[in-house]
XYZ file of C-alpha atoms in Angstrom:
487
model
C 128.603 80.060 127.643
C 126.044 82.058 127.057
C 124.828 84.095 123.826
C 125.518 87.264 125.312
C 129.192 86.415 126.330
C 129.694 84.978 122.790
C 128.111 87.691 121.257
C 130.648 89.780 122.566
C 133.835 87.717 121.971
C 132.584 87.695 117.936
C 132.614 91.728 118.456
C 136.166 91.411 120.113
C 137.110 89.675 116.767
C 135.014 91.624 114.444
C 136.934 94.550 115.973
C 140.138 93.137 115.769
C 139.753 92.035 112.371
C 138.586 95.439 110.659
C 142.388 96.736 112.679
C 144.754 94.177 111.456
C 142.579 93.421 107.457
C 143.240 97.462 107.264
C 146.688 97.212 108.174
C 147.475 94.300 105.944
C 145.858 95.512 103.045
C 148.498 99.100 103.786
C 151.273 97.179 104.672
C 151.034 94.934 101.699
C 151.726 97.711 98.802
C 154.284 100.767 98.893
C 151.869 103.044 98.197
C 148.302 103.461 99.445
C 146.944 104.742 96.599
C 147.695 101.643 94.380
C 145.526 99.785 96.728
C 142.017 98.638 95.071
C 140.042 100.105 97.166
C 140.161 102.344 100.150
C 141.519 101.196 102.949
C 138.455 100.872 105.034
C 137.246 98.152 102.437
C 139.717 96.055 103.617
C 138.929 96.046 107.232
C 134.896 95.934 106.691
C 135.636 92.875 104.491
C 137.498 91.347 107.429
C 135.263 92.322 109.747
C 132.028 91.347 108.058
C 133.289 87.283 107.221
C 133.942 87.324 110.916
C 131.043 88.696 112.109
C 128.336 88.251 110.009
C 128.213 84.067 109.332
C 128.751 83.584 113.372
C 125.767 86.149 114.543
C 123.596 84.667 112.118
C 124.406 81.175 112.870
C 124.033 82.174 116.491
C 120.610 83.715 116.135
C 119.237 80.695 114.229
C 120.859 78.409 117.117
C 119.028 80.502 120.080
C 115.997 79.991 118.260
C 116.131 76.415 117.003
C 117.925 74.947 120.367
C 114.889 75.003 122.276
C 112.476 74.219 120.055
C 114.537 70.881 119.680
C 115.159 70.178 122.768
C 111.084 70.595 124.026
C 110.075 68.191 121.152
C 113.140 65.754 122.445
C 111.838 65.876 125.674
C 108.147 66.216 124.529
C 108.806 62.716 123.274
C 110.078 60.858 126.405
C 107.052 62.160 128.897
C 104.724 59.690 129.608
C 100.945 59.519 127.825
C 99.715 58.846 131.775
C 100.694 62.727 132.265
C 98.399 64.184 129.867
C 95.141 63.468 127.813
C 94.914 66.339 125.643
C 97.361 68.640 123.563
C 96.987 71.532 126.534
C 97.553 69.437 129.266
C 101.081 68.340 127.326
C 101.514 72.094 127.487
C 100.947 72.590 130.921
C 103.529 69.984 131.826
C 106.383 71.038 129.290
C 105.864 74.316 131.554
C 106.452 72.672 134.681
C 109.608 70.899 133.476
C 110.822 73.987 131.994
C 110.343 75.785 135.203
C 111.882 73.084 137.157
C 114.977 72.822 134.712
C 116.169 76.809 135.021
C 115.254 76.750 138.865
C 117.382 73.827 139.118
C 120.082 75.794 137.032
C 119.283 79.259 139.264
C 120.018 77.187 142.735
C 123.298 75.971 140.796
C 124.329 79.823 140.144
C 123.623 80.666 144.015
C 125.481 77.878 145.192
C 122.093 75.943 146.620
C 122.598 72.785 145.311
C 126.191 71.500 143.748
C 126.155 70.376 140.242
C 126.677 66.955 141.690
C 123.749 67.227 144.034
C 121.225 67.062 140.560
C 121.074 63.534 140.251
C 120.325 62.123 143.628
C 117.386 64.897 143.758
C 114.090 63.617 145.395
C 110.479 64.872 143.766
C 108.970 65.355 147.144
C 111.854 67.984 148.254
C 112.415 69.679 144.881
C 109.421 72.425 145.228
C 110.888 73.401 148.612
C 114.198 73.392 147.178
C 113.472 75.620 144.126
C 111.234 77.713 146.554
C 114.151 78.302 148.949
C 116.126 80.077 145.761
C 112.461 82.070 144.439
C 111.028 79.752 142.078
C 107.648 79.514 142.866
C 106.073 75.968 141.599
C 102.195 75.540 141.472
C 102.151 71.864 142.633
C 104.236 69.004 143.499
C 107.011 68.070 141.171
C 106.061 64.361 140.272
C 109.251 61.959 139.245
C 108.110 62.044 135.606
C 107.902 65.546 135.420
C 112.031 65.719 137.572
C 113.204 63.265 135.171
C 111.961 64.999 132.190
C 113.414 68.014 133.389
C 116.595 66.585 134.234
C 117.236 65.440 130.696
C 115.751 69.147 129.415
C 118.242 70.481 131.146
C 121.276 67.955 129.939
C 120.196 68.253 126.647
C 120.193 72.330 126.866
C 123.299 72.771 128.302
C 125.161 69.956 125.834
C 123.255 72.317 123.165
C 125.210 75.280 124.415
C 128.769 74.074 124.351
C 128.064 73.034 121.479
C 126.783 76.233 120.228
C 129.844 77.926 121.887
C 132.316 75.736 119.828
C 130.688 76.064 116.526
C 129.889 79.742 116.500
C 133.649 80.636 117.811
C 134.959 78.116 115.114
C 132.947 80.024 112.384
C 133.970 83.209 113.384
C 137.748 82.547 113.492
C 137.264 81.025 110.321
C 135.958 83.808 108.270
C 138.335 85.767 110.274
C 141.694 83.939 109.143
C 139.929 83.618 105.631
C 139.468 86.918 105.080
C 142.704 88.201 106.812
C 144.602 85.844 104.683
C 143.279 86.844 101.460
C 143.627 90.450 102.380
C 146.286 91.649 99.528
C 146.618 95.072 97.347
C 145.286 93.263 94.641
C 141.844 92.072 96.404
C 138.923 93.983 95.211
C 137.459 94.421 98.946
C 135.370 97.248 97.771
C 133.109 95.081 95.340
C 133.232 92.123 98.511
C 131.910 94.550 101.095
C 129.152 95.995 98.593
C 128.274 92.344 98.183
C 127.739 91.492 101.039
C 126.083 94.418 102.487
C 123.393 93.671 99.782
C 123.036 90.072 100.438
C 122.479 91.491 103.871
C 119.919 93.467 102.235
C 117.632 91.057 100.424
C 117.759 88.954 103.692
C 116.378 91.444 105.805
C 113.675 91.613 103.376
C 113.427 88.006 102.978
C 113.012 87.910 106.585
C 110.191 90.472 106.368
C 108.382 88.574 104.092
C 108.896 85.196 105.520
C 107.577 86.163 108.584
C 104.307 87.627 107.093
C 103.733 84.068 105.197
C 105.005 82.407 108.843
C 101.996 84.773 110.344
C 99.054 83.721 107.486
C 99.910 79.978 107.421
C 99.738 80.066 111.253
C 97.050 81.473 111.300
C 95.184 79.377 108.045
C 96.449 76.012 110.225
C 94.703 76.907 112.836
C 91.630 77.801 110.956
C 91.407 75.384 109.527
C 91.571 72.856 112.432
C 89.156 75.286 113.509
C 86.589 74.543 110.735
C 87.173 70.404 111.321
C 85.056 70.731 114.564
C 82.569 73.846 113.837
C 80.657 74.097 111.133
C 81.408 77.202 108.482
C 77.831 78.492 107.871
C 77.264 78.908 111.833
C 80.308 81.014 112.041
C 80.036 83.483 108.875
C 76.726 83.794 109.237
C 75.738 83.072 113.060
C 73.980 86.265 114.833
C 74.809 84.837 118.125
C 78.318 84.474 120.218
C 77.926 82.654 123.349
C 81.218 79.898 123.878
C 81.192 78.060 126.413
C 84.009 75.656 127.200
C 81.570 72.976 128.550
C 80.097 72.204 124.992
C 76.932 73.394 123.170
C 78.579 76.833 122.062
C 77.317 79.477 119.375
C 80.052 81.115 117.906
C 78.722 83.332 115.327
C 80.826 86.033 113.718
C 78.403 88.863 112.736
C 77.820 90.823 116.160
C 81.417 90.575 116.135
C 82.253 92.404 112.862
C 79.215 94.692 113.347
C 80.544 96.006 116.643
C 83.808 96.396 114.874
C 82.377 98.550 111.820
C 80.280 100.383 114.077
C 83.135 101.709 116.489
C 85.484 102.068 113.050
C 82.607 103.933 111.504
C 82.150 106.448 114.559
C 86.163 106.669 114.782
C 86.259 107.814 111.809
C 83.210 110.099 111.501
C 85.543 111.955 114.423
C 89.186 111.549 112.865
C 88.732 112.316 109.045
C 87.030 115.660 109.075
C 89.139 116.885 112.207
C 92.496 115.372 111.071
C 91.667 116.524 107.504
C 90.406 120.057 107.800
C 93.810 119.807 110.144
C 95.986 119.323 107.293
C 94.923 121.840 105.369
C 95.428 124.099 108.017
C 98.892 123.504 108.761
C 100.034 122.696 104.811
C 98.074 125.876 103.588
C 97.426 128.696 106.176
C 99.593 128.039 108.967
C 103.574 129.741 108.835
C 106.205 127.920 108.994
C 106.471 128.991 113.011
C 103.000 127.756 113.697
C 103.306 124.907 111.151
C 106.812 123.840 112.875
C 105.177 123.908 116.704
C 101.854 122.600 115.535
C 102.438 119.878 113.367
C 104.965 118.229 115.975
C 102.098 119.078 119.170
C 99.671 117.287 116.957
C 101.616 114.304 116.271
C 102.357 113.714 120.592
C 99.186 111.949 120.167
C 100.105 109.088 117.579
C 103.053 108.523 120.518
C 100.431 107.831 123.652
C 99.826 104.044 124.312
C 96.400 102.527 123.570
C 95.976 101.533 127.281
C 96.044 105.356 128.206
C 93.306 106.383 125.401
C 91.338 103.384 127.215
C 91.543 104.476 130.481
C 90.630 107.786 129.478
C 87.520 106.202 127.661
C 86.800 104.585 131.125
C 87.487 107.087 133.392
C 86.754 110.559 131.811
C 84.790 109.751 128.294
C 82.555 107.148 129.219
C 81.332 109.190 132.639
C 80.908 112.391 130.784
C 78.604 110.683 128.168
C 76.911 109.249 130.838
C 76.125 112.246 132.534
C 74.925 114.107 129.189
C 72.696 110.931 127.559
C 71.971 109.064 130.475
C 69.178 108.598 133.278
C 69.498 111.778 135.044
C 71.741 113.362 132.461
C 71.894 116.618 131.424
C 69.716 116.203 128.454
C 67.458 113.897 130.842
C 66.531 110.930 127.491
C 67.780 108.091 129.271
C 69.778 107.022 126.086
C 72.815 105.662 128.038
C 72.888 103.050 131.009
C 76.669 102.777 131.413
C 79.991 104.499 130.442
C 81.110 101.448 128.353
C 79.117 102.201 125.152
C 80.185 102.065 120.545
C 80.384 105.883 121.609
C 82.806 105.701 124.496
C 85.207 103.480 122.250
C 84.549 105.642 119.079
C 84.581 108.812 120.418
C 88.608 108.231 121.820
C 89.332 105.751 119.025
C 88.670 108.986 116.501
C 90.845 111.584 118.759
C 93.640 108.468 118.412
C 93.487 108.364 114.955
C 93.868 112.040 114.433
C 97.228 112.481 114.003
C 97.366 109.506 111.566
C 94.478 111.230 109.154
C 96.607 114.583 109.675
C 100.167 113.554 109.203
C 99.201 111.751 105.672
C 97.182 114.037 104.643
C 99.711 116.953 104.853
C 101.946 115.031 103.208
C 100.050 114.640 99.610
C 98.664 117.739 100.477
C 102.237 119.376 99.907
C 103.520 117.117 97.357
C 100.571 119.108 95.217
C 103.127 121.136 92.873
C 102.905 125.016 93.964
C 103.185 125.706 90.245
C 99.184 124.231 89.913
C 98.621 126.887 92.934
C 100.520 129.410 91.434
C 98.288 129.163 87.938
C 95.262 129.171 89.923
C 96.088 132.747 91.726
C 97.122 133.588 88.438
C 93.635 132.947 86.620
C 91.964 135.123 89.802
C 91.078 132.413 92.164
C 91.066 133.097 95.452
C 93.099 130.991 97.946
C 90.039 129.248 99.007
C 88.805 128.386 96.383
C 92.359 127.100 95.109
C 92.467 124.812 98.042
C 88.808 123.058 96.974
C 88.850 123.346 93.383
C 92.894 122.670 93.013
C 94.572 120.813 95.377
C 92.353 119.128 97.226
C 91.007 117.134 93.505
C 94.573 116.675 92.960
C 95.138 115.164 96.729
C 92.185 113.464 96.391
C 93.279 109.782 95.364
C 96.126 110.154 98.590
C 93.328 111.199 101.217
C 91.288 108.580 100.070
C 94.055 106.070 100.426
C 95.273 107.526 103.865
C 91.347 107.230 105.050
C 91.781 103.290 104.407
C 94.513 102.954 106.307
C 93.171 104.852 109.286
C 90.262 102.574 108.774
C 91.949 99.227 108.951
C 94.076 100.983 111.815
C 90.619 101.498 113.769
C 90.010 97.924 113.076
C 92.872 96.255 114.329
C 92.571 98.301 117.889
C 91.724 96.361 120.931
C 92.689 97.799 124.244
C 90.161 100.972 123.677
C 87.781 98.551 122.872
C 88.182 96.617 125.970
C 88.308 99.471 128.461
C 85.696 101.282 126.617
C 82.926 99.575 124.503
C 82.340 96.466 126.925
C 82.338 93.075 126.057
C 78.249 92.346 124.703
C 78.253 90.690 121.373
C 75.151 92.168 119.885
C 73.808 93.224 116.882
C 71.886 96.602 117.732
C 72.028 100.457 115.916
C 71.926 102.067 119.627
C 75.803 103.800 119.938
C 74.834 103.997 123.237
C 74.946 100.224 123.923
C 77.936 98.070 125.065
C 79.236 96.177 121.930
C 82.436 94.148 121.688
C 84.770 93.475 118.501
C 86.700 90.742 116.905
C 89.590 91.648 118.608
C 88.555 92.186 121.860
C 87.229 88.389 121.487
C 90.752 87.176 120.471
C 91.781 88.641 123.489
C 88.672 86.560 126.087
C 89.016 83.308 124.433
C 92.971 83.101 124.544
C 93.335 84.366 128.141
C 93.503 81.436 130.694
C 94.876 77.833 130.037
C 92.484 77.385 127.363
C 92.549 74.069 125.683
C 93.897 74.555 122.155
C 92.158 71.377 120.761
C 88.716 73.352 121.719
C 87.155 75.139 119.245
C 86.350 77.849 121.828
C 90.298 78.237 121.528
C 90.988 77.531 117.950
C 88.064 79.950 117.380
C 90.535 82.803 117.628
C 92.157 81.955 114.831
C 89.561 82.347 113.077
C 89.032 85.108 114.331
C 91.976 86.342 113.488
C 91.886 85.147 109.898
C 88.858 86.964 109.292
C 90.224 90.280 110.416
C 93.556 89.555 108.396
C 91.802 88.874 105.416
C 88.980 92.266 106.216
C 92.203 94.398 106.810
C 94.488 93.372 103.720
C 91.390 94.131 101.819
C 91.576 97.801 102.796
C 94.930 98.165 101.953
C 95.134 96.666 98.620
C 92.022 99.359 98.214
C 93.854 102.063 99.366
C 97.399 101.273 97.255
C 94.389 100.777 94.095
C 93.059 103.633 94.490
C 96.653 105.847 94.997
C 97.914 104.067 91.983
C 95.337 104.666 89.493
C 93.880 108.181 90.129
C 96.931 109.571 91.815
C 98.262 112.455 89.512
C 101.612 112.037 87.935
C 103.521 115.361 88.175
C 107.349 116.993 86.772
């Protein structure tokens, strides 16, 4: 059965169990008001054991099941197939292929679940073709075999699955239903468990951000086992090469990233600032209410769109201003892929972040410290630079970060519009590349992952984590300690 079907039967019960729990708990007094708790308790209580212990057992079962039954299977293909770790990866993606073709010409009535076992390797890729899965070679017997038992050992998986979620379900169900009396304090269950629902969700936040660093610090440092640390922290040159001999220094990498971030910000901050003020202390509340939302349209376009405008409409136009034959006639610029193609779009992107944070400590300045200013003579202007913007100060500051390590983290303007040259030079004019724009190249292709031209983007990766987590501890520093406490 599959998780969507079951999914659905546990809502049938959950349903049914918030109906009849309600009508028990009724049922079971002469008076609804000498019930514990409202009657609604009693039916969420119901409906929660039912629901609740089955969806999570079936979410952790969808995501476990497979991961088993690869490493099962993993173990039973022979070392002939493979030499390295990738090549084990390439095959476990032929047999998984072959398994759900073999399960897709079963749903269109190709092949009869009997037919699976007498199936030949040499007619298995026209088979699977015939039903429009498309295999890159010939299916070896290995390779069937191991894809044969993938596919036993799946579908065993899922009737099992099927059994034990519908078993848990019921369970909680009849537990719950059966306990439902007048007396039962269904209001203080329900409150429970919604906050046990609570802390997992956060749980689940954070576990996942320490599943993401020690992924990441694995790697690394599997990474660091076959290149040396000094060449990468401090190497001025990035050439890999997956035939050996590569120089995989970090520095052009992090300079091209500062420089863009730099420029992107140079545009964003005083635009999306002098923006804030604007709309939090000149603009009505008609202009303010059209405005603000107009403004904010651009935090909602895709990065791949600001890219292609940096390489279709930015880049061309610089081009035609700075370089040979430009407007201005100085040569500066020999392409449209340039820092200032990527930092020029990268800034307009990060307007409406700068802007929307900044209006927001902006107005959570009391009025009463405006008020006292008009009130000593000030003008409004000079309110705005001598009152609120000291007092907004430690926010803007904070919100600037965060733009920053925003700008630092992007990678599809970056692709489309910087280039890909890893080079240290102070020309914004010239095609540069960033870290993340390189975690991009040396992940894309069946790269072997027991390369350090792979594991390199790891490391990559690492070292942006750890430049990025820097800025925003600065930025929550620097809110908490100078940020003005106010009645």
């Amino acid at each position: 059965m599959s998780p969507l079907i079951l999914l659905a039967i546990v809502l049938a019960l959950t349903v049914a169990g918030y109906v009849m729990g309600r009508q028990r708990a009724v049922g079971s007094v002469v008076d609804v008001r000498k019930l514990h708790s409202l009657p609604n308790f009693y039916g969420m209580n119901v409906a929660m054991l039912a629901f609740v212990p089955a969806v999570l057992l079936l979410a952790i079962w969808v995501i476990v099941q497979p991961l088993v039954v690869a490493g099962q299977v993993r173990g039973d293909i022979p070392d002939t197939l493979y030499e390295t770790r990738g090549e084990l990866s390439l095959v476990m993606s032929d047999v998984q292929r072959v398994a759900s073709g073999l399960d897709t010409a079963i749903a269109q009535g190709v092949l009869a679940p009997g037919d699976i076992e007498g199936l030949d390797a040499t007619t298995v890729r026209d088979t699977l073709g015939g039903v429009g899965v498309a295999l890159g070679s010939d299916v070896s017997e290995e390779v069937l075999a191991a894809a044969l038992d993938y596919r036993a050992a799946s579908n065993t998986g899922d009737w099992v699955r099927t059994v034990v979620v519908l078993v848990v379900a019921v369970a909680g169900f009849l537990y719950a239903y059966l306990g439902t009396s007048g007396t039962l304090r269904a209001r203080n269950r329900v409150e429970t468990g919604i906050l046990i629902l609570l802390i997992t969700a956060a749980l689940i936040a954070i576990l996942t951000t320490l599943g993401i660093v020690l992924s990441l610090l694995f790697n690394t440092i599997e990474f660091f086992g076959l290149y040396p640390a000094d060449e990468f922290f401090f190497g001025t040159t990035w050439s890999p090469s997956f035939g050996g001999g590569s120089q995989l220094g970090i520095l052009p990498l992090l300079w091209g990233t500062l420089y863009i971030s730099l420029i992107a910000l140079a545009v964003a901050v005083p635009i999306g600032l002098f923006a804030a003020i604007y709309l939090s202390e000149y603009a009505s509340s008609k202009v303010r209410s059209i405005a603000k939302p107009m403004l904010e349209v651009l935090a909602g376009i895709p990065t791949i769109v600001y890219g292609l405008f940096a390489l279709l409409t930015v880049g061309p136009l610089l081009v035609g201003i700075f370089g040979d034959g430009g407007i201005l006639g100085v040569g500066w610029m020999q392409g449209g892929t340039a820092v200032m193609t990527a930092g020029l779009v990268m800034g307009i992107m990060l307007i409406p972040f700068v802007s929307s944070l900044s209006d927001d400590i902006i107005n959570a300045v009391p009025q009463a410290m405006r008020d006292g200013s008009y009130g000593l003579g000030a003008t409004q202007s000079e309110t705005i630079r001598q009152v609120v913007m000291p007092a907004a100060l430690p926010g803007i500051v904070g919100a600037i970060l965060l733009a920053a390590s925003r700008a630092i983290g992007e990678t599809m303007i970056v692709v489309l519009g910087a280039g890909a040259a890893a080079r240290l030079s102070l020309n914004p004019f010239d095609a540069m590349t960033t870290v993340t724009a390189k975690i991009v190249s040396q992940l894309t292709g069946d790269a072997d992952f027991a390369s350090p031209e792979a594991l390199v983007a790891f490391s990559l990766g690492m070292t942006l984590f750890v430049v990025t987590l820097a800025l925003n501890v600065l930025a929550l520093y620097i809110v908490r300690k100078y940020r003005e406490q106010y009645e």
